[in-house]
Tab-separated table of C-alpha atoms in Angstrom:
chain	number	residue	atom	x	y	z
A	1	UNK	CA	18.340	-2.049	-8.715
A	2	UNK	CA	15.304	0.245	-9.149
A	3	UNK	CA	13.074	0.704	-12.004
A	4	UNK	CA	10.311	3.440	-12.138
A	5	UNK	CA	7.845	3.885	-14.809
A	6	UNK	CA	4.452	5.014	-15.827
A	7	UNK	CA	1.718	2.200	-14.610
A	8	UNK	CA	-1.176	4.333	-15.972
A	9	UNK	CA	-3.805	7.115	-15.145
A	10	UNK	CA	-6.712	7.063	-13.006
A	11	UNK	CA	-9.759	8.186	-14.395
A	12	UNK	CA	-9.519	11.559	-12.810
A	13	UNK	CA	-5.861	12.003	-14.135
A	14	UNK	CA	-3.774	11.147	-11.516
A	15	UNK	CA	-0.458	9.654	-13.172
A	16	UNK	CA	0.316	6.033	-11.429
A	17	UNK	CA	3.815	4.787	-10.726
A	18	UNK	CA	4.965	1.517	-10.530
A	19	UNK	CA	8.363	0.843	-8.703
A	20	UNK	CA	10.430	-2.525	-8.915
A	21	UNK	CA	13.417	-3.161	-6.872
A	22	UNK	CA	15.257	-6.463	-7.960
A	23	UNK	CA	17.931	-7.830	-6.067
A	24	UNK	CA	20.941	-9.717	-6.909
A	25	UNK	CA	19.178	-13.580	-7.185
A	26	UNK	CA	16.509	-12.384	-9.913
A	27	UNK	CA	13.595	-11.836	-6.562
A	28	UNK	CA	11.543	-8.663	-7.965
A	29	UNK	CA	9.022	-6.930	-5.930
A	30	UNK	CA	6.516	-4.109	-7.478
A	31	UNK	CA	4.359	-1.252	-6.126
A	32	UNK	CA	2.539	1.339	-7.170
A	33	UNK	CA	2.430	4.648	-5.796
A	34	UNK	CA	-2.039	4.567	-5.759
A	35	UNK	CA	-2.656	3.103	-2.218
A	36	UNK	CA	0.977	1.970	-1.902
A	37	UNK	CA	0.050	-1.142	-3.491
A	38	UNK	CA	2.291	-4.717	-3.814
A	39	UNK	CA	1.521	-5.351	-6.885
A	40	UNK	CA	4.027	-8.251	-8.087
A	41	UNK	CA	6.345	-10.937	-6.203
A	42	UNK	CA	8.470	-12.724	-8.938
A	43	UNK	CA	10.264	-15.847	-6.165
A	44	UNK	CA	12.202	-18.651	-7.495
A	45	UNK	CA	10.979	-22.057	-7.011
A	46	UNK	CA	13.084	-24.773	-6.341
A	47	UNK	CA	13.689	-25.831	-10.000
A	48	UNK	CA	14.899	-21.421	-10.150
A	49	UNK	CA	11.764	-20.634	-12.468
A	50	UNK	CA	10.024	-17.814	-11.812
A	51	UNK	CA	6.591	-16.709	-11.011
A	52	UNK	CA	4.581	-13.680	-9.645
A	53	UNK	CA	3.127	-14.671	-6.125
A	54	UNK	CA	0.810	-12.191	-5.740
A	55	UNK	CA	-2.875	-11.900	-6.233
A	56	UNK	CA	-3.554	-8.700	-8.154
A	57	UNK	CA	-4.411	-6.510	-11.761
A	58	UNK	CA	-2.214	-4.930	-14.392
A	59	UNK	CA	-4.089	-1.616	-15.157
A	60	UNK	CA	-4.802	1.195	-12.333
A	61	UNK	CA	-8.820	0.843	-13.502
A	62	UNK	CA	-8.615	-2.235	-11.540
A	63	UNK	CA	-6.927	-0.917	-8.736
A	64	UNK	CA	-8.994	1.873	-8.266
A	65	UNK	CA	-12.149	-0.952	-7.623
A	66	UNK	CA	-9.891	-2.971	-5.624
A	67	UNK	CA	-12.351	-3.974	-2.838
A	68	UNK	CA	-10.632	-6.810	-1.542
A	69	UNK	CA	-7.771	-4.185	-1.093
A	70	UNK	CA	-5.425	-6.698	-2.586
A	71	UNK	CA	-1.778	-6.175	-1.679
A	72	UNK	CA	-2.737	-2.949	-0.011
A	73	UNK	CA	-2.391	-1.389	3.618
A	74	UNK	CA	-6.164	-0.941	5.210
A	75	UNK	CA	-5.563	2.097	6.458
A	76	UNK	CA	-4.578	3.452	10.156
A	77	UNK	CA	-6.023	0.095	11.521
A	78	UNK	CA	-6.834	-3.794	10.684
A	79	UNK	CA	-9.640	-5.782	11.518
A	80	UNK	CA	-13.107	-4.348	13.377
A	81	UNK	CA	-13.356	-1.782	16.076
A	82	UNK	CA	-16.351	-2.857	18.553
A	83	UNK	CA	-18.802	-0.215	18.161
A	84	UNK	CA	-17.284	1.903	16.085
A	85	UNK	CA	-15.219	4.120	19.469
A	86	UNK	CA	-13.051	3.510	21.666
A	87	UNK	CA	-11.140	5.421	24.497
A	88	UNK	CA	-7.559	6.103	25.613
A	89	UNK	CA	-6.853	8.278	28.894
A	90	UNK	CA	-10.385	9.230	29.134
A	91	UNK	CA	-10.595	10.408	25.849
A	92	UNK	CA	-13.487	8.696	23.603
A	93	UNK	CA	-12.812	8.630	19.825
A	94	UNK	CA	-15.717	7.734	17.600
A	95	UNK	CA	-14.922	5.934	14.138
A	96	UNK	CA	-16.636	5.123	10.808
A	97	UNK	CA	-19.594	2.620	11.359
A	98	UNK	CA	-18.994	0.641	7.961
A	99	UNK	CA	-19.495	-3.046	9.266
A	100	UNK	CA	-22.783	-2.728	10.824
A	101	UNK	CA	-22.389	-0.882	14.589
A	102	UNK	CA	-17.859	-1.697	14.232
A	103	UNK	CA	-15.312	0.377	12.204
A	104	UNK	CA	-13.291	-2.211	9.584
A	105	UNK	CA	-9.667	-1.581	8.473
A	106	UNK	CA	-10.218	2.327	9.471
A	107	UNK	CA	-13.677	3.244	7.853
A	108	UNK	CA	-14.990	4.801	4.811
A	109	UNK	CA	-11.739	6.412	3.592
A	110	UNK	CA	-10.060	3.205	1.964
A	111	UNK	CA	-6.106	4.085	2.086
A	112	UNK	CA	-5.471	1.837	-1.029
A	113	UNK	CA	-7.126	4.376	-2.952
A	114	UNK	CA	-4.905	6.979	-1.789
A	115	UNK	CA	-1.668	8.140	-3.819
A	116	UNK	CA	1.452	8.277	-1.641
A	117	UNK	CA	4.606	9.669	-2.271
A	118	UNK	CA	7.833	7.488	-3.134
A	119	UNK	CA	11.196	7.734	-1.634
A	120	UNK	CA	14.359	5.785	-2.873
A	121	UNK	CA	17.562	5.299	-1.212
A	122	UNK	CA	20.794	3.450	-1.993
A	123	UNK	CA	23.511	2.277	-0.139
A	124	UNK	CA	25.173	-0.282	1.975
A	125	UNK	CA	24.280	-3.078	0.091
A	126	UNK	CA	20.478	-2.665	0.436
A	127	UNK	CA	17.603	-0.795	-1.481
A	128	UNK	CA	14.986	1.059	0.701
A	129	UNK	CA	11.515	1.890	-1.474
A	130	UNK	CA	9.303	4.173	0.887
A	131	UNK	CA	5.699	5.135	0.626
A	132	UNK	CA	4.037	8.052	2.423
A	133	UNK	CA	1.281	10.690	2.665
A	134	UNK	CA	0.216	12.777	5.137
A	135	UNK	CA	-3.385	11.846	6.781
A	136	UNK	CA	-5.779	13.817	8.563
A	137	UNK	CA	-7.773	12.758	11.445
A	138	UNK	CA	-10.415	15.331	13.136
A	139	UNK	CA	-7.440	18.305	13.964
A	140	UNK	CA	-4.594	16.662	14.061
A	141	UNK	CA	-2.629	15.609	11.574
A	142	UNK	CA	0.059	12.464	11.295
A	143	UNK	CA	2.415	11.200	8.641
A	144	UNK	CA	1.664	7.796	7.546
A	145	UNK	CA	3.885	5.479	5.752
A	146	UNK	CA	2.959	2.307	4.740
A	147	UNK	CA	5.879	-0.110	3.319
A	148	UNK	CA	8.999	1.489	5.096
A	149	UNK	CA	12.243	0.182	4.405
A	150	UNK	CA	11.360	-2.470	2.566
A	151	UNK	CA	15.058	-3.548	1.775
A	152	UNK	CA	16.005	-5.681	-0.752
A	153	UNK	CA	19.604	-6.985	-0.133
């Protein structure tokens, strides 16, 4: 089962969506549609009480200064480039220099403050919840999507 409602607005009024698939045990999982965010786990522990397993806020103010990126994807990459560049087939790509000379989780444009669009399907026994935007990078241009078929069965 799906439930979508309003989470809240940013403070240049961009409406935020929260999204929480629950499956048949009680197990919920949340997002929200600014930075594609996890923004609750409710697990069972072994007594069957449960509890929200993730580290994160409940207003979009909060998200929107989320440094530690909490529950968030970095971006198009994780950890530190060396030297902010690197080369593939003898093509050299230079990067965001944001952790001293390296590029860290993609540079200056932080993808968890990024809205995404959501896509729900239903069927065969699983739920799929899918978050995606389209992201520029010098001319080109590819279609990132950050949680994708995140079933819940």
């Amino acid at each position: 089962m799906m439930q979508k409602e309003k989470f809240g607005t940013t403070k240049d009024g961009r409406e935020v969506t929260r999204y929480t698939l629950t499956n048949q045990n009680g197990m919920k999982v949340s997002f929200i549609d600014l930075g594609a965010v996890i923004t609750n786990i409710w697990v069972p522990d072994r007594d069957g009480n449960f509890d929200d397993v993730v580290h994160g806020y409940d207003d979009v103010a909060s998200y929107e200064v989320n440094e530690p990126s909490f529950g968030a994807p970095v971006g198009r990459c994780a950890n530190r480039i060396s030297d902010g560049h690197f080369t593939i087939n003898g093509v050299e790509y230079k990067l965001d220099q944001n952790d001293s000379t390296n590029c860290l989780h993609s540079g200056f444009l932080r993808f968890n403050y990024l809205m995404y669009e959501a896509e729900y399907e239903k069927g065969d026994g699983e739920e799929i919840l899918t978050f995606s935007r389209i992201s520029r990078m010098g001319n080109s241009i590819s279609r990132g999507i950050s949680h994708t078929a995140l079933h819940i069965i």
